[in-house]
């Protein structure tokens, strides 16, 4: 069976740098707290009206397509991962298809948050392996800065996230020593509310034990988004950070080990691990658990914060551009986040 290979890769981050000092203008926080707890020094924020999740995705995709030596018209399928879409619906995939003047190809949006890119890559990999498509564009992009609570109330989340996009073009290869070796996807819906943005949504408080906002007949039409929801900041993401942390440091090494075992390899064989950039401390835990040296792991959360679906492709692209990933190298991707969902992939570059 043929494999899929990454034929082109690109990333884009907005010009606007937002430092930890800048955040202090809005909330009670400190550079010391943020760096000590997360490793983040600064992040990028998109232009408020000039850039969207899709336009950033287009910029990353343009580079990836060019590096693959093809044109946007050669792309025959799009998989777009994001939790911060331009519209509630339709998804960013079709907006990218329009913006890049692509043919009337299929466009699929993936909503798996931090593991979204690895999930999207896995979906694309199956389509290539079965021979259904030849040039699949996989994008991970986020514009978090538009949807965060910048008051002290939201500081445990807002200081972490940043904006950006990454993209790859997947193509078939007959070379058995190259390409995606395997992907591994997992979920645990019991923890759905531990890291979630509840509104707007159609839940009608169904899952909520002690709802802040209640509904009655008179509020028909406000159930999707009400004044009470906004007053109670329920339109912002919620996170029990320590609970996410504890699970991430178990599940990320676990999925890497699963991928290695599936291919008869060990962690010593990994040339480069690209962990989802959620927190430098999480990445260090994962590195330690897998007994990897510093040169076997790439982190850039210090510069960009957590860019969710974009974090893995941005880090992968940067590491490759810096010459840290070479032909024949064994590259491992691992991500964990809201859902909970987590995923891993092994690639022979
Ligand atoms: O990519 C999606 C998946 N997300 C993650 O993987 C996130 C995983 N979790 C984490 O990275 C960490 O839990 C955080 C960085 C979010 C928080 O770090 P922590 O060491 O777990 O801190 P904490 O939430 O236990 O809070 C400790 C203290 C609290 O104050 P008290 O109650 O001890 O007085 C917080 O109110 O730190 C306070 N705090 C802050 N202080 C200054 C929370 N956020 C901030 C802040 N600045 N930004």
mmCIF file of C-alpha atoms and ligand atoms in Angstrom:
data_model
loop_
_atom_site.group_PDB
_atom_site.id
_atom_site.type_symbol
_atom_site.label_atom_id
_atom_site.label_comp_id
_atom_site.label_asym_id
_atom_site.label_seq_id
_atom_site.Cartn_x
_atom_site.Cartn_y
_atom_site.Cartn_z
ATOM 1 C CA UNK A 1 0.000 0.000 0.000
ATOM 2 C CA UNK A 2 1.238 3.488 -0.809
ATOM 3 C CA UNK A 3 2.091 5.928 1.990
ATOM 4 C CA UNK A 4 1.549 9.658 2.232
ATOM 5 C CA UNK A 5 4.444 12.072 2.565
ATOM 6 C CA UNK A 6 4.637 15.724 3.519
ATOM 7 C CA UNK A 7 5.503 17.310 0.167
ATOM 8 C CA UNK A 8 5.339 20.922 1.341
ATOM 9 C CA UNK A 9 5.061 22.768 4.649
ATOM 10 C CA UNK A 10 4.531 26.393 5.679
ATOM 11 C CA UNK A 11 3.518 28.560 8.600
ATOM 12 C CA UNK A 12 2.401 32.094 9.280
ATOM 13 C CA UNK A 13 2.313 34.136 12.484
ATOM 14 C CA UNK A 14 0.951 37.695 12.682
ATOM 15 C CA UNK A 15 3.394 40.596 13.004
ATOM 16 C CA UNK A 16 1.871 41.961 16.216
ATOM 17 C CA UNK A 17 3.939 40.764 19.217
ATOM 18 C CA UNK A 18 2.123 40.819 22.575
ATOM 19 C CA UNK A 19 4.471 40.412 25.550
ATOM 20 C CA UNK A 20 3.677 39.361 29.110
ATOM 21 C CA UNK A 21 4.219 43.017 30.083
ATOM 22 C CA UNK A 22 1.544 44.038 27.543
ATOM 23 C CA UNK A 23 -0.944 41.661 29.217
ATOM 24 C CA UNK A 24 -0.372 43.405 32.564
ATOM 25 C CA UNK A 25 -2.216 46.440 31.159
ATOM 26 C CA UNK A 26 -5.427 44.368 31.103
ATOM 27 C CA UNK A 27 -5.210 41.905 34.008
ATOM 28 C CA UNK A 28 -3.500 41.159 37.281
ATOM 29 C CA UNK A 29 -0.614 38.982 36.140
ATOM 30 C CA UNK A 30 3.169 39.100 35.894
ATOM 31 C CA UNK A 31 5.919 38.144 33.485
ATOM 32 C CA UNK A 32 7.427 36.052 36.298
ATOM 33 C CA UNK A 33 4.189 34.024 36.844
ATOM 34 C CA UNK A 34 3.637 33.401 33.150
ATOM 35 C CA UNK A 35 7.218 32.378 32.418
ATOM 36 C CA UNK A 36 7.538 30.198 35.515
ATOM 37 C CA UNK A 37 4.225 28.352 34.985
ATOM 38 C CA UNK A 38 4.177 28.137 31.173
ATOM 39 C CA UNK A 39 7.521 29.188 29.654
ATOM 40 C CA UNK A 40 5.729 31.767 27.487
ATOM 41 C CA UNK A 41 7.502 35.103 26.926
ATOM 42 C CA UNK A 42 5.330 36.525 24.150
ATOM 43 C CA UNK A 43 2.664 35.571 21.633
ATOM 44 C CA UNK A 44 1.367 36.983 18.332
ATOM 45 C CA UNK A 45 -2.075 38.548 17.883
ATOM 46 C CA UNK A 46 -3.736 38.863 14.493
ATOM 47 C CA UNK A 47 -4.813 42.228 13.140
ATOM 48 C CA UNK A 48 -8.286 42.715 14.637
ATOM 49 C CA UNK A 49 -10.158 43.186 11.369
ATOM 50 C CA UNK A 50 -7.516 42.656 8.689
ATOM 51 C CA UNK A 51 -6.786 39.026 9.530
ATOM 52 C CA UNK A 52 -8.965 36.004 10.263
ATOM 53 C CA UNK A 53 -8.305 32.364 11.027
ATOM 54 C CA UNK A 54 -8.871 31.636 7.330
ATOM 55 C CA UNK A 55 -6.605 34.404 5.980
ATOM 56 C CA UNK A 56 -3.778 33.190 8.234
ATOM 57 C CA UNK A 57 -4.452 29.644 7.025
ATOM 58 C CA UNK A 58 -4.240 30.894 3.428
ATOM 59 C CA UNK A 59 -0.812 32.445 4.097
ATOM 60 C CA UNK A 60 0.556 29.195 5.573
ATOM 61 C CA UNK A 61 -1.091 27.139 2.795
ATOM 62 C CA UNK A 62 0.393 29.354 0.066
ATOM 63 C CA UNK A 63 3.906 28.568 1.315
ATOM 64 C CA UNK A 64 3.189 24.838 1.730
ATOM 65 C CA UNK A 65 1.702 24.577 -1.779
ATOM 66 C CA UNK A 66 4.600 26.481 -3.335
ATOM 67 C CA UNK A 67 7.133 24.266 -1.553
ATOM 68 C CA UNK A 68 5.287 21.179 -2.830
ATOM 69 C CA UNK A 69 5.881 22.528 -6.349
ATOM 70 C CA UNK A 70 2.185 22.663 -7.218
ATOM 71 C CA UNK A 71 -0.526 25.338 -7.480
ATOM 72 C CA UNK A 72 -3.752 25.819 -5.481
ATOM 73 C CA UNK A 73 -5.647 24.399 -8.485
ATOM 74 C CA UNK A 74 -3.819 21.079 -8.009
ATOM 75 C CA UNK A 75 -5.198 20.599 -4.489
ATOM 76 C CA UNK A 76 -7.959 17.975 -4.531
ATOM 77 C CA UNK A 77 -9.094 18.025 -0.880
ATOM 78 C CA UNK A 78 -8.884 20.381 2.107
ATOM 79 C CA UNK A 79 -8.863 19.453 5.796
ATOM 80 C CA UNK A 80 -8.979 22.541 8.050
ATOM 81 C CA UNK A 81 -8.550 22.213 11.822
ATOM 82 C CA UNK A 82 -9.546 25.094 14.119
ATOM 83 C CA UNK A 83 -11.521 25.938 17.251
ATOM 84 C CA UNK A 84 -11.739 29.613 16.331
ATOM 85 C CA UNK A 85 -13.502 29.632 12.941
ATOM 86 C CA UNK A 86 -14.354 32.857 11.116
ATOM 87 C CA UNK A 87 -18.040 31.891 11.244
ATOM 88 C CA UNK A 88 -19.964 29.544 13.552
ATOM 89 C CA UNK A 89 -20.831 27.979 10.189
ATOM 90 C CA UNK A 90 -19.814 27.405 7.428
ATOM 91 C CA UNK A 91 -16.320 26.271 8.343
ATOM 92 C CA UNK A 92 -12.964 27.731 7.365
ATOM 93 C CA UNK A 93 -12.324 25.022 4.731
ATOM 94 C CA UNK A 94 -14.743 26.528 2.238
ATOM 95 C CA UNK A 95 -13.541 30.071 2.965
ATOM 96 C CA UNK A 96 -9.994 28.953 2.175
ATOM 97 C CA UNK A 97 -11.208 27.168 -0.976
ATOM 98 C CA UNK A 98 -12.808 30.448 -2.097
ATOM 99 C CA UNK A 99 -9.869 32.671 -1.103
ATOM 100 C CA UNK A 100 -7.341 30.463 -2.904
ATOM 101 C CA UNK A 101 -9.562 30.100 -5.993
ATOM 102 C CA UNK A 102 -9.373 26.324 -5.805
ATOM 103 C CA UNK A 103 -11.551 23.968 -7.828
ATOM 104 C CA UNK A 104 -14.890 22.736 -6.439
ATOM 105 C CA UNK A 105 -13.077 20.196 -4.263
ATOM 106 C CA UNK A 106 -14.165 18.734 -0.927
ATOM 107 C CA UNK A 107 -13.472 20.811 2.181
ATOM 108 C CA UNK A 108 -13.691 19.279 5.644
ATOM 109 C CA UNK A 109 -13.435 21.118 8.965
ATOM 110 C CA UNK A 110 -12.016 19.293 12.003
ATOM 111 C CA UNK A 111 -12.980 20.463 15.504
ATOM 112 C CA UNK A 112 -10.550 18.693 17.781
ATOM 113 C CA UNK A 113 -8.873 21.699 19.352
ATOM 114 C CA UNK A 114 -5.248 21.083 20.403
ATOM 115 C CA UNK A 115 -5.064 17.677 18.732
ATOM 116 C CA UNK A 116 -6.916 19.011 15.668
ATOM 117 C CA UNK A 117 -3.932 19.113 13.341
ATOM 118 C CA UNK A 118 -2.839 15.543 14.111
ATOM 119 C CA UNK A 119 -6.442 14.360 13.661
ATOM 120 C CA UNK A 120 -6.642 16.288 10.358
ATOM 121 C CA UNK A 121 -3.339 14.784 9.215
ATOM 122 C CA UNK A 122 -4.644 11.312 10.029
ATOM 123 C CA UNK A 123 -7.837 11.884 7.999
ATOM 124 C CA UNK A 124 -5.801 13.126 5.025
ATOM 125 C CA UNK A 125 -3.405 10.172 5.377
ATOM 126 C CA UNK A 126 -6.278 7.679 4.984
ATOM 127 C CA UNK A 127 -7.542 9.414 1.812
ATOM 128 C CA UNK A 128 -4.041 9.305 0.289
ATOM 129 C CA UNK A 129 -3.434 5.684 1.292
ATOM 130 C CA UNK A 130 -6.658 4.533 -0.339
ATOM 131 C CA UNK A 131 -5.739 6.414 -3.517
ATOM 132 C CA UNK A 132 -8.772 8.700 -3.353
ATOM 133 C CA UNK A 133 -6.799 11.978 -3.479
ATOM 134 C CA UNK A 134 -3.302 13.002 -4.628
ATOM 135 C CA UNK A 135 -2.732 16.489 -3.175
ATOM 136 C CA UNK A 136 -4.401 17.155 0.169
ATOM 137 C CA UNK A 137 -3.995 20.463 1.965
ATOM 138 C CA UNK A 138 -4.054 20.122 5.764
ATOM 139 C CA UNK A 139 -4.307 23.374 7.727
ATOM 140 C CA UNK A 140 -4.303 24.210 11.435
ATOM 141 C CA UNK A 141 -5.064 27.847 12.253
ATOM 142 C CA UNK A 142 -6.365 29.909 15.171
ATOM 143 C CA UNK A 143 -7.318 33.482 15.946
ATOM 144 C CA UNK A 144 -7.636 33.150 19.716
ATOM 145 C CA UNK A 145 -7.082 36.819 20.483
ATOM 146 C CA UNK A 146 -10.646 37.693 19.442
ATOM 147 C CA UNK A 147 -12.309 35.340 21.910
ATOM 148 C CA UNK A 148 -10.432 35.623 25.198
ATOM 149 C CA UNK A 149 -11.427 37.223 28.502
ATOM 150 C CA UNK A 150 -8.703 39.827 29.010
ATOM 151 C CA UNK A 151 -9.898 40.723 32.518
ATOM 152 C CA UNK A 152 -8.263 39.156 35.595
ATOM 153 C CA UNK A 153 -11.181 36.682 35.661
ATOM 154 C CA UNK A 154 -9.853 34.985 32.512
ATOM 155 C CA UNK A 155 -6.124 35.243 33.209
ATOM 156 C CA UNK A 156 -5.446 31.504 33.639
ATOM 157 C CA UNK A 157 -6.447 30.993 29.992
ATOM 158 C CA UNK A 158 -5.838 34.297 28.229
ATOM 159 C CA UNK A 159 -2.117 34.467 28.955
ATOM 160 C CA UNK A 160 -1.551 31.104 27.296
ATOM 161 C CA UNK A 161 -3.070 31.475 23.849
ATOM 162 C CA UNK A 162 -1.707 33.047 20.682
ATOM 163 C CA UNK A 163 -2.646 33.295 17.001
ATOM 164 C CA UNK A 164 -1.088 31.666 13.946
ATOM 165 C CA UNK A 165 -1.374 29.027 11.247
ATOM 166 C CA UNK A 166 0.499 26.068 9.817
ATOM 167 C CA UNK A 167 -0.148 23.914 6.756
ATOM 168 C CA UNK A 168 1.152 20.870 4.927
ATOM 169 C CA UNK A 169 0.503 19.308 1.527
ATOM 170 C CA UNK A 170 0.226 15.526 1.621
ATOM 171 C CA UNK A 171 1.028 13.471 -1.472
ATOM 172 C CA UNK A 172 1.363 9.744 -2.154
ATOM 173 C CA UNK A 173 4.789 8.113 -2.187
ATOM 174 C CA UNK A 174 5.797 4.611 -3.243
ATOM 175 C CA UNK A 175 9.024 4.960 -1.221
ATOM 176 C CA UNK A 176 8.633 2.537 1.699
ATOM 177 C CA UNK A 177 11.319 4.423 3.665
ATOM 178 C CA UNK A 178 9.407 7.707 3.652
ATOM 179 C CA UNK A 179 6.129 9.162 4.828
ATOM 180 C CA UNK A 180 3.557 8.814 7.604
ATOM 181 C CA UNK A 181 4.153 5.468 9.328
ATOM 182 C CA UNK A 182 1.049 5.559 11.524
ATOM 183 C CA UNK A 183 -1.372 7.846 13.361
ATOM 184 C CA UNK A 184 -3.120 7.152 16.676
ATOM 185 C CA UNK A 185 -6.274 8.965 17.820
ATOM 186 C CA UNK A 186 -7.990 8.947 21.231
ATOM 187 C CA UNK A 187 -10.743 10.661 23.219
ATOM 188 C CA UNK A 188 -12.264 10.758 26.709
ATOM 189 C CA UNK A 189 -15.572 12.628 26.648
ATOM 190 C CA UNK A 190 -15.993 12.315 30.433
ATOM 191 C CA UNK A 191 -13.715 15.344 30.653
ATOM 192 C CA UNK A 192 -15.499 17.451 28.019
ATOM 193 C CA UNK A 193 -16.377 20.306 30.401
ATOM 194 C CA UNK A 194 -12.872 20.565 31.918
ATOM 195 C CA UNK A 195 -11.683 22.630 28.960
ATOM 196 C CA UNK A 196 -14.587 24.032 26.983
ATOM 197 C CA UNK A 197 -16.296 27.080 25.592
ATOM 198 C CA UNK A 198 -19.991 26.464 26.278
ATOM 199 C CA UNK A 199 -21.630 29.339 24.449
ATOM 200 C CA UNK A 200 -22.927 29.964 21.921
ATOM 201 C CA UNK A 201 -24.195 26.407 21.734
ATOM 202 C CA UNK A 202 -27.312 24.274 21.614
ATOM 203 C CA UNK A 203 -26.870 22.571 25.001
ATOM 204 C CA UNK A 204 -29.701 24.463 26.736
ATOM 205 C CA UNK A 205 -27.851 23.704 30.000
ATOM 206 C CA UNK A 206 -28.512 19.992 29.493
ATOM 207 C CA UNK A 207 -25.067 19.003 30.785
ATOM 208 C CA UNK A 208 -24.735 21.719 33.415
ATOM 209 C CA UNK A 209 -25.362 20.879 37.089
ATOM 210 C CA UNK A 210 -25.793 24.425 38.386
ATOM 211 C CA UNK A 211 -26.586 26.654 35.420
ATOM 212 C CA UNK A 212 -26.050 30.379 35.782
ATOM 213 C CA UNK A 213 -28.374 31.171 32.928
ATOM 214 C CA UNK A 214 -31.877 29.650 33.018
ATOM 215 C CA UNK A 215 -34.400 29.534 30.215
ATOM 216 C CA UNK A 216 -38.156 30.007 30.016
ATOM 217 C CA UNK A 217 -40.630 30.400 27.197
ATOM 218 C CA UNK A 218 -40.244 34.180 27.185
ATOM 219 C CA UNK A 219 -36.566 33.789 26.370
ATOM 220 C CA UNK A 220 -37.202 31.828 23.187
ATOM 221 C CA UNK A 221 -34.675 33.184 20.721
ATOM 222 C CA UNK A 222 -32.151 34.032 23.446
ATOM 223 C CA UNK A 223 -31.280 30.457 24.302
ATOM 224 C CA UNK A 224 -28.320 30.437 21.957
ATOM 225 C CA UNK A 225 -26.785 33.589 23.389
ATOM 226 C CA UNK A 226 -28.377 35.530 26.245
ATOM 227 C CA UNK A 227 -27.438 38.608 28.262
ATOM 228 C CA UNK A 228 -26.952 36.386 31.329
ATOM 229 C CA UNK A 229 -24.397 34.282 29.479
ATOM 230 C CA UNK A 230 -22.435 37.359 28.535
ATOM 231 C CA UNK A 231 -22.710 38.845 32.041
ATOM 232 C CA UNK A 232 -21.342 35.602 33.490
ATOM 233 C CA UNK A 233 -18.514 35.419 30.881
ATOM 234 C CA UNK A 234 -19.877 32.099 29.606
ATOM 235 C CA UNK A 235 -18.959 33.097 26.068
ATOM 236 C CA UNK A 236 -15.267 32.663 26.922
ATOM 237 C CA UNK A 237 -13.291 29.412 27.245
ATOM 238 C CA UNK A 238 -13.258 27.716 30.668
ATOM 239 C CA UNK A 239 -10.417 25.540 31.881
ATOM 240 C CA UNK A 240 -9.427 23.598 34.969
ATOM 241 C CA UNK A 241 -5.724 24.031 34.167
ATOM 242 C CA UNK A 242 -4.232 21.624 36.742
ATOM 243 C CA UNK A 243 -6.679 18.839 35.690
ATOM 244 C CA UNK A 244 -5.686 19.275 32.032
ATOM 245 C CA UNK A 245 -2.009 19.362 32.992
ATOM 246 C CA UNK A 246 -2.194 16.107 34.980
ATOM 247 C CA UNK A 247 -3.870 14.217 32.155
ATOM 248 C CA UNK A 248 -1.656 15.699 29.406
ATOM 249 C CA UNK A 249 1.580 14.528 31.025
ATOM 250 C CA UNK A 250 0.239 10.957 31.090
ATOM 251 C CA UNK A 251 -1.530 10.746 27.724
ATOM 252 C CA UNK A 252 1.101 12.462 25.563
ATOM 253 C CA UNK A 253 3.949 10.052 26.409
ATOM 254 C CA UNK A 254 1.447 7.177 26.241
ATOM 255 C CA UNK A 255 0.417 7.958 22.657
ATOM 256 C CA UNK A 256 4.057 8.401 21.596
ATOM 257 C CA UNK A 257 4.868 4.996 23.106
ATOM 258 C CA UNK A 258 1.839 3.502 21.339
ATOM 259 C CA UNK A 259 3.083 4.842 17.986
ATOM 260 C CA UNK A 260 6.624 3.579 18.598
ATOM 261 C CA UNK A 261 5.423 0.117 19.620
ATOM 262 C CA UNK A 262 3.146 -0.106 16.564
ATOM 263 C CA UNK A 263 6.213 0.398 14.365
ATOM 264 C CA UNK A 264 8.691 -1.714 16.344
ATOM 265 C CA UNK A 265 10.670 1.378 17.383
ATOM 266 C CA UNK A 266 11.812 2.922 20.682
ATOM 267 C CA UNK A 267 12.133 6.512 21.880
ATOM 268 C CA UNK A 268 15.883 6.332 21.148
ATOM 269 C CA UNK A 269 14.925 6.114 17.447
ATOM 270 C CA UNK A 270 13.133 9.501 17.509
ATOM 271 C CA UNK A 271 15.146 12.245 15.803
ATOM 272 C CA UNK A 272 12.610 14.964 16.575
ATOM 273 C CA UNK A 273 9.536 15.057 18.816
ATOM 274 C CA UNK A 274 7.143 17.908 18.114
ATOM 275 C CA UNK A 275 4.903 18.131 21.166
ATOM 276 C CA UNK A 276 1.793 20.317 21.055
ATOM 277 C CA UNK A 277 2.891 23.634 22.535
ATOM 278 C CA UNK A 278 0.482 23.905 25.484
ATOM 279 C CA UNK A 279 2.949 24.562 28.270
ATOM 280 C CA UNK A 280 6.745 24.234 28.326
ATOM 281 C CA UNK A 281 6.450 22.289 31.592
ATOM 282 C CA UNK A 282 4.179 19.717 29.926
ATOM 283 C CA UNK A 283 6.665 19.303 27.061
ATOM 284 C CA UNK A 284 9.496 18.871 29.588
ATOM 285 C CA UNK A 285 7.514 16.205 31.475
ATOM 286 C CA UNK A 286 6.915 14.346 28.193
ATOM 287 C CA UNK A 287 10.604 14.617 27.263
ATOM 288 C CA UNK A 288 11.654 13.305 30.670
ATOM 289 C CA UNK A 289 9.148 10.408 30.601
ATOM 290 C CA UNK A 290 10.400 9.325 27.171
ATOM 291 C CA UNK A 291 14.038 9.891 28.188
ATOM 292 C CA UNK A 292 14.711 12.169 25.232
ATOM 293 C CA UNK A 293 17.669 14.531 24.956
ATOM 294 C CA UNK A 294 17.096 18.268 24.381
ATOM 295 C CA UNK A 295 18.086 17.936 20.717
ATOM 296 C CA UNK A 296 15.293 15.363 20.196
ATOM 297 C CA UNK A 297 12.512 17.812 21.151
ATOM 298 C CA UNK A 298 11.458 21.098 19.539
ATOM 299 C CA UNK A 299 9.672 23.827 21.516
ATOM 300 C CA UNK A 300 8.727 27.357 20.465
ATOM 301 C CA UNK A 301 5.954 28.169 22.951
ATOM 302 C CA UNK A 302 8.256 30.870 24.355
ATOM 303 C CA UNK A 303 7.616 32.993 21.216
ATOM 304 C CA UNK A 304 4.090 32.052 20.185
ATOM 305 C CA UNK A 305 2.184 30.749 23.223
ATOM 306 C CA UNK A 306 -0.340 27.986 22.635
ATOM 307 C CA UNK A 307 -1.738 28.247 19.117
ATOM 308 C CA UNK A 308 -3.904 25.110 19.520
ATOM 309 C CA UNK A 309 -4.506 23.489 16.090
ATOM 310 C CA UNK A 310 -1.661 25.556 14.617
ATOM 311 C CA UNK A 311 0.954 24.720 17.237
ATOM 312 C CA UNK A 312 2.177 21.366 15.833
ATOM 313 C CA UNK A 313 2.514 22.472 12.164
ATOM 314 C CA UNK A 314 4.154 25.790 13.133
ATOM 315 C CA UNK A 315 6.712 23.988 15.320
ATOM 316 C CA UNK A 316 7.237 21.260 12.706
ATOM 317 C CA UNK A 317 7.849 23.843 9.991
ATOM 318 C CA UNK A 318 10.193 25.952 12.116
ATOM 319 C CA UNK A 319 12.228 22.897 13.132
ATOM 320 C CA UNK A 320 12.492 21.845 9.470
ATOM 321 C CA UNK A 321 13.431 25.383 8.322
ATOM 322 C CA UNK A 322 16.171 25.464 10.973
ATOM 323 C CA UNK A 323 17.648 22.240 9.561
ATOM 324 C CA UNK A 324 16.694 20.261 12.673
ATOM 325 C CA UNK A 325 14.683 17.765 10.592
ATOM 326 C CA UNK A 326 16.430 16.073 7.665
ATOM 327 C CA UNK A 327 15.501 13.479 5.082
ATOM 328 C CA UNK A 328 15.220 10.036 6.657
ATOM 329 C CA UNK A 329 14.669 11.398 10.189
ATOM 330 C CA UNK A 330 12.016 9.856 12.410
ATOM 331 C CA UNK A 331 9.660 12.661 13.446
ATOM 332 C CA UNK A 332 7.005 12.183 16.089
ATOM 333 C CA UNK A 333 3.979 14.463 16.608
ATOM 334 C CA UNK A 334 1.975 14.368 19.849
ATOM 335 C CA UNK A 335 -0.923 16.509 21.039
ATOM 336 C CA UNK A 336 -3.437 16.645 23.883
ATOM 337 C CA UNK A 337 -6.279 19.015 24.659
ATOM 338 C CA UNK A 338 -9.952 19.815 25.009
ATOM 339 C CA UNK A 339 -12.314 16.890 24.678
ATOM 340 C CA UNK A 340 -10.199 15.381 26.020
ATOM 341 C CA UNK A 341 -8.717 14.295 22.737
ATOM 342 C CA UNK A 342 -5.162 13.288 22.102
ATOM 343 C CA UNK A 343 -3.242 11.984 19.123
ATOM 344 C CA UNK A 344 0.168 10.933 17.873
ATOM 345 C CA UNK A 345 1.843 10.413 14.518
ATOM 346 C CA UNK A 346 5.154 8.956 13.379
ATOM 347 C CA UNK A 347 6.661 10.250 10.148
ATOM 348 C CA UNK A 348 9.769 9.123 8.283
ATOM 349 C CA UNK A 349 10.826 12.471 6.751
HETATM 350 O O1 LIG B 1 -3.674 23.339 24.937
HETATM 351 C C1 LIG B 1 -4.856 23.094 25.595
HETATM 352 C C2 LIG B 1 -4.623 22.304 26.777
HETATM 353 N N1 LIG B 1 -4.309 23.167 27.886
HETATM 354 C C3 LIG B 1 -3.308 22.871 28.662
HETATM 355 O O2 LIG B 1 -2.588 21.940 28.402
HETATM 356 C C4 LIG B 1 -3.144 23.699 29.912
HETATM 357 C C5 LIG B 1 -2.660 22.832 31.037
HETATM 358 N N2 LIG B 1 -2.535 23.572 32.295
HETATM 359 C C6 LIG B 1 -1.593 24.486 32.490
HETATM 360 O O3 LIG B 1 -0.785 24.749 31.619
HETATM 361 C C7 LIG B 1 -1.518 25.139 33.853
HETATM 362 O O4 LIG B 1 -2.451 24.527 34.705
HETATM 363 C C8 LIG B 1 -1.789 26.676 33.810
HETATM 364 C C9 LIG B 1 -0.617 27.378 33.161
HETATM 365 C C10 LIG B 1 -3.063 26.974 33.070
HETATM 366 C C11 LIG B 1 -1.921 27.214 35.231
HETATM 367 O O5 LIG B 1 -0.760 26.934 35.968
HETATM 368 P P1 LIG B 1 -0.893 26.234 37.393
HETATM 369 O O6 LIG B 1 0.482 26.135 37.913
HETATM 370 O O7 LIG B 1 -1.658 24.960 37.228
HETATM 371 O O8 LIG B 1 -1.700 27.308 38.223
HETATM 372 P P2 LIG B 1 -3.135 27.207 38.917
HETATM 373 O O9 LIG B 1 -4.214 27.209 37.912
HETATM 374 O O10 LIG B 1 -3.113 26.096 39.929
HETATM 375 O O11 LIG B 1 -3.210 28.579 39.693
HETATM 376 C C12 LIG B 1 -2.264 28.902 40.725
HETATM 377 C C13 LIG B 1 -2.488 30.340 41.157
HETATM 378 C C14 LIG B 1 -3.953 30.672 41.472
HETATM 379 O O12 LIG B 1 -3.950 31.570 42.567
HETATM 380 P P3 LIG B 1 -4.216 31.058 44.070
HETATM 381 O O13 LIG B 1 -5.576 30.424 44.044
HETATM 382 O O14 LIG B 1 -3.122 30.077 44.355
HETATM 383 O O15 LIG B 1 -4.143 32.303 44.866
HETATM 384 C C15 LIG B 1 -4.417 31.394 40.255
HETATM 385 O O16 LIG B 1 -5.480 32.290 40.533
HETATM 386 O O17 LIG B 1 -2.115 31.236 40.101
HETATM 387 C C16 LIG B 1 -3.195 32.167 39.853
HETATM 388 N N3 LIG B 1 -3.176 32.520 38.442
HETATM 389 C C17 LIG B 1 -2.437 33.536 37.964
HETATM 390 N N4 LIG B 1 -1.643 34.426 38.555
HETATM 391 C C18 LIG B 1 -1.033 35.337 37.765
HETATM 392 C C19 LIG B 1 -3.817 31.924 37.406
HETATM 393 N N5 LIG B 1 -3.503 32.529 36.259
HETATM 394 C C20 LIG B 1 -2.664 33.547 36.571
HETATM 395 C C21 LIG B 1 -2.006 34.512 35.801
HETATM 396 N N6 LIG B 1 -1.209 35.399 36.429
HETATM 397 N N7 LIG B 1 -2.140 34.591 34.460
#
